[in-house]
mmCIF file of C-alpha atoms in Angstrom:
data_model
loop_
_atom_site.group_PDB
_atom_site.id
_atom_site.type_symbol
_atom_site.label_atom_id
_atom_site.label_comp_id
_atom_site.label_asym_id
_atom_site.label_seq_id
_atom_site.Cartn_x
_atom_site.Cartn_y
_atom_site.Cartn_z
ATOM 1 C CA GLY R 1 90.640 121.263 101.934
ATOM 2 C CA LYS R 2 89.231 119.855 105.181
ATOM 3 C CA TYR R 3 90.407 116.269 104.852
ATOM 4 C CA LEU R 4 93.592 115.280 103.022
ATOM 5 C CA LEU R 5 94.728 111.849 101.861
ATOM 6 C CA THR R 6 97.778 110.799 99.866
ATOM 7 C CA ALA R 7 98.796 107.255 98.980
ATOM 8 C CA THR R 8 101.869 106.294 96.972
ATOM 9 C CA MET R 9 103.381 103.019 95.845
ATOM 10 C CA ARG R 10 106.974 103.234 94.685
ATOM 11 C CA ALA R 11 108.847 100.510 92.790
ATOM 12 C CA ASP R 12 112.626 100.910 92.613
ATOM 13 C CA GLY R 13 115.026 98.776 90.626
ATOM 14 C CA SER R 14 118.790 98.638 90.948
ATOM 15 C CA SER R 15 121.474 96.773 89.054
ATOM 16 C CA LYS R 16 123.469 96.675 92.312
ATOM 17 C CA PHE R 17 121.373 93.710 93.466
ATOM 18 C CA GLY R 18 121.177 90.208 92.029
ATOM 19 C CA ALA R 19 118.267 89.050 89.902
ATOM 20 C CA ASN R 20 116.576 87.571 93.005
ATOM 21 C CA ASN R 21 116.049 90.987 94.642
ATOM 22 C CA GLN R 22 116.630 93.608 91.978
ATOM 23 C CA TYR R 23 113.339 95.407 92.712
ATOM 24 C CA GLY R 24 111.965 96.841 95.931
ATOM 25 C CA TYR R 25 108.403 98.045 96.573
ATOM 26 C CA PHE R 26 107.858 100.893 99.010
ATOM 27 C CA PRO R 27 104.392 102.194 100.015
ATOM 28 C CA SER R 28 103.508 105.432 101.803
ATOM 29 C CA PHE R 29 100.342 107.039 103.183
ATOM 30 C CA ALA R 30 99.564 110.492 104.572
ATOM 31 C CA LEU R 31 96.456 111.883 106.246
ATOM 32 C CA GLY R 32 95.613 115.458 107.202
ATOM 33 C CA TRP R 33 92.755 117.217 108.944
ATOM 34 C CA ASN R 34 92.354 120.984 108.758
ATOM 35 C CA ILE R 35 90.542 121.404 112.053
ATOM 36 C CA THR R 36 90.031 125.144 111.474
ATOM 37 C CA GLU R 37 87.767 124.233 108.514
ATOM 38 C CA GLU R 38 85.281 122.661 110.941
ATOM 39 C CA ALA R 39 82.125 124.597 111.843
ATOM 40 C CA PHE R 40 82.987 124.776 115.551
ATOM 41 C CA LEU R 41 86.142 126.831 114.720
ATOM 42 C CA ALA R 42 84.759 128.841 111.786
ATOM 43 C CA ASN R 43 84.355 132.079 113.787
ATOM 44 C CA SER R 44 87.630 131.910 115.746
ATOM 45 C CA THR R 45 89.459 135.257 115.830
ATOM 46 C CA ILE R 46 92.553 133.865 117.579
ATOM 47 C CA LEU R 47 93.182 130.577 115.778
ATOM 48 C CA ASN R 48 93.975 130.903 112.061
ATOM 49 C CA VAL R 49 95.348 127.418 111.343
ATOM 50 C CA LEU R 50 95.108 124.163 113.228
ATOM 51 C CA LYS R 51 96.035 121.106 111.190
ATOM 52 C CA LEU R 52 96.609 117.553 112.411
ATOM 53 C CA ARG R 53 98.621 115.292 110.123
ATOM 54 C CA ALA R 54 100.059 111.798 110.128
ATOM 55 C CA SER R 55 102.183 109.879 107.639
ATOM 56 C CA TRP R 56 103.824 106.487 107.268
ATOM 57 C CA GLY R 57 106.110 105.271 104.507
ATOM 58 C CA GLN R 58 108.996 103.095 103.477
ATOM 59 C CA THR R 59 112.095 103.793 101.382
ATOM 60 C CA GLY R 60 114.885 101.564 100.160
ATOM 61 C CA ASN R 61 118.641 101.944 100.415
ATOM 62 C CA GLN R 62 120.923 100.676 97.656
ATOM 63 C CA GLU R 63 124.114 102.452 98.762
ATOM 64 C CA ILE R 64 126.485 99.550 98.278
ATOM 65 C CA PRO R 65 129.387 99.126 95.870
ATOM 66 C CA SER R 66 128.519 98.067 92.331
ATOM 67 C CA LYS R 67 128.828 94.398 91.366
ATOM 68 C CA ILE R 68 129.061 93.051 94.941
ATOM 69 C CA THR R 69 126.547 90.366 94.042
ATOM 70 C CA GLN R 70 129.113 88.897 91.625
ATOM 71 C CA SER R 71 132.283 86.983 92.339
ATOM 72 C CA SER R 72 135.620 88.598 91.619
ATOM 73 C CA PHE R 73 138.952 86.830 91.107
ATOM 74 C CA THR R 74 142.579 87.756 90.628
ATOM 75 C CA GLU R 75 145.832 85.976 89.928
ATOM 76 C CA SER R 76 147.589 84.960 93.105
ATOM 77 C CA ARG R 77 150.940 85.936 91.582
ATOM 78 C CA ASP R 78 149.932 89.636 91.644
ATOM 79 C CA ASN R 79 149.172 89.503 95.361
ATOM 80 C CA ASN R 80 152.228 87.462 96.406
ATOM 81 C CA ASP R 81 149.817 84.918 97.875
ATOM 82 C CA THR R 82 152.043 82.078 96.787
ATOM 83 C CA TYR R 83 154.429 79.696 98.438
ATOM 84 C CA PRO R 84 157.692 78.706 96.767
ATOM 85 C CA LEU R 85 158.029 75.051 95.949
ATOM 86 C CA ASP R 86 161.752 75.565 95.575
ATOM 87 C CA PRO R 87 163.485 76.830 98.763
ATOM 88 C CA ASN R 88 166.014 78.621 96.556
ATOM 89 C CA ALA R 89 163.327 80.594 94.654
ATOM 90 C CA THR R 90 164.470 84.065 93.607
ATOM 91 C CA THR R 91 161.793 85.338 91.177
ATOM 92 C CA LEU R 92 158.015 85.188 90.883
ATOM 93 C CA ASP R 93 158.446 82.674 88.070
ATOM 94 C CA ASP R 94 159.665 80.180 90.680
ATOM 95 C CA TYR R 95 156.320 80.394 92.541
ATOM 96 C CA PRO R 96 153.201 78.459 91.516
ATOM 97 C CA TYR R 97 150.186 80.673 90.985
ATOM 98 C CA GLY R 98 146.520 80.370 90.326
ATOM 99 C CA THR R 99 143.285 82.240 90.831
ATOM 100 C CA ILE R 100 141.958 83.477 94.179
ATOM 101 C CA PHE R 101 138.739 85.196 95.285
ATOM 102 C CA THR R 102 138.805 88.946 95.876
ATOM 103 C CA ARG R 103 135.010 89.095 96.378
ATOM 104 C CA LEU R 104 132.457 86.383 97.134
ATOM 105 C CA ALA R 105 129.157 86.357 95.223
ATOM 106 C CA ASN R 106 125.968 87.148 97.137
ATOM 107 C CA PRO R 107 123.031 87.071 94.683
ATOM 108 C CA ASP R 108 120.517 87.132 97.572
ATOM 109 C CA ILE R 109 121.474 90.545 98.977
ATOM 110 C CA GLN R 110 118.345 92.720 99.373
ATOM 111 C CA TRP R 111 117.275 96.324 99.754
ATOM 112 C CA GLU R 112 117.787 97.890 103.170
ATOM 113 C CA VAL R 113 114.360 99.236 104.228
ATOM 114 C CA SER R 114 113.643 102.358 106.292
ATOM 115 C CA THR R 115 110.156 102.804 107.749
ATOM 116 C CA GLN R 116 109.245 106.346 108.756
ATOM 117 C CA THR R 117 106.309 107.556 110.843
ATOM 118 C CA ASP R 118 105.407 111.185 111.509
ATOM 119 C CA VAL R 119 102.553 112.721 113.503
ATOM 120 C CA GLY R 120 102.322 116.493 113.630
ATOM 121 C CA LEU R 121 100.246 119.492 114.558
ATOM 122 C CA ASP R 122 100.593 122.819 112.683
ATOM 123 C CA PHE R 123 99.185 126.048 114.094
ATOM 124 C CA ALA R 124 98.941 129.777 113.406
ATOM 125 C CA LEU R 125 97.596 132.300 115.917
ATOM 126 C CA PHE R 126 96.843 136.036 116.108
ATOM 127 C CA ASP R 127 96.484 136.739 112.403
ATOM 128 C CA TYR R 128 99.516 134.507 111.576
ATOM 129 C CA ARG R 129 101.838 136.412 113.944
ATOM 130 C CA LEU R 130 102.654 133.227 115.860
ATOM 131 C CA THR R 131 103.115 130.038 113.860
ATOM 132 C CA GLY R 132 104.668 126.692 114.611
ATOM 133 C CA ALA R 133 104.486 122.947 114.496
ATOM 134 C CA PHE R 134 104.880 120.027 116.853
ATOM 135 C CA ASP R 135 106.166 116.755 115.410
ATOM 136 C CA PHE R 136 106.820 113.217 116.523
ATOM 137 C CA PHE R 137 109.103 111.462 114.038
ATOM 138 C CA ARG R 138 110.493 107.956 114.051
ATOM 139 C CA LYS R 139 112.633 106.218 111.438
ATOM 140 C CA THR R 140 113.541 102.547 111.748
ATOM 141 C CA SER R 141 115.973 100.909 109.327
ATOM 142 C CA GLU R 142 116.019 97.126 108.980
ATOM 143 C CA ASN R 143 117.702 94.489 106.836
ATOM 144 C CA ILE R 144 120.866 96.572 107.147
ATOM 145 C CA LEU R 145 123.430 96.388 104.313
ATOM 146 C CA LEU R 146 126.842 95.892 105.842
ATOM 147 C CA GLU R 147 130.316 94.754 104.892
ATOM 148 C CA VAL R 148 131.174 92.137 107.510
ATOM 149 C CA VAL R 149 134.142 90.045 108.556
ATOM 150 C CA PRO R 150 133.386 86.294 108.356
ATOM 151 C CA ALA R 151 133.003 84.557 111.722
ATOM 152 C CA ASP R 152 135.028 81.608 110.459
ATOM 153 C CA PRO R 153 138.694 82.676 110.269
ATOM 154 C CA ILE R 154 139.323 80.399 107.284
ATOM 155 C CA GLN R 155 137.523 82.199 104.454
ATOM 156 C CA PRO R 156 138.487 82.963 100.863
ATOM 157 C CA THR R 157 138.083 86.748 101.453
ATOM 158 C CA ALA R 158 138.623 89.023 104.432
ATOM 159 C CA THR R 159 135.144 90.665 104.209
ATOM 160 C CA PHE R 160 131.860 90.305 102.331
ATOM 161 C CA TRP R 161 128.622 92.298 101.898
ATOM 162 C CA THR R 162 125.363 90.968 103.299
ATOM 163 C CA ASN R 163 122.050 91.984 104.888
ATOM 164 C CA VAL R 164 122.146 91.770 108.670
ATOM 165 C CA PRO R 165 118.564 90.963 109.709
ATOM 166 C CA ASP R 166 119.098 91.210 113.482
ATOM 167 C CA ILE R 167 120.218 94.878 113.451
ATOM 168 C CA GLU R 168 117.664 97.673 113.734
ATOM 169 C CA ILE R 169 118.603 101.359 113.646
ATOM 170 C CA GLN R 170 116.145 103.870 115.125
ATOM 171 C CA ASN R 171 116.118 107.652 114.748
#
């Protein structure tokens, strides 16, 4: 109970990603030191608990729509994305139609990764009448999953899902 250690390796799989990145591996570690278990604090009448702890770990985010790694198509006739060849056209049958993209394939989309770090100090004083904790916590998310508008205005779809490597979100 004086020294504490936890290590975890998590492997997550999701059918929301393509075969190239279907699995993500996320480690975590935690350390603790019950300082009140040390001999120099064994006879303390004021300090009941003093524990220093630190942890680091990663988790993955898969919160994206299903099947976005696959292409999707529709008939252009259903979307009125056609142009009449005959200037006197009156019905949809007078328009040529074909197949258009509704979603571009992105088989290389990857897990969004959040890295979390926590350092804390727990204490209890005066026969547990005063207890509390101090914490420093930081969470950084990278490889952000985002639905973006293509930079090139001439694209087969208005938006597509991708990982944005240059964005970092910190909490």
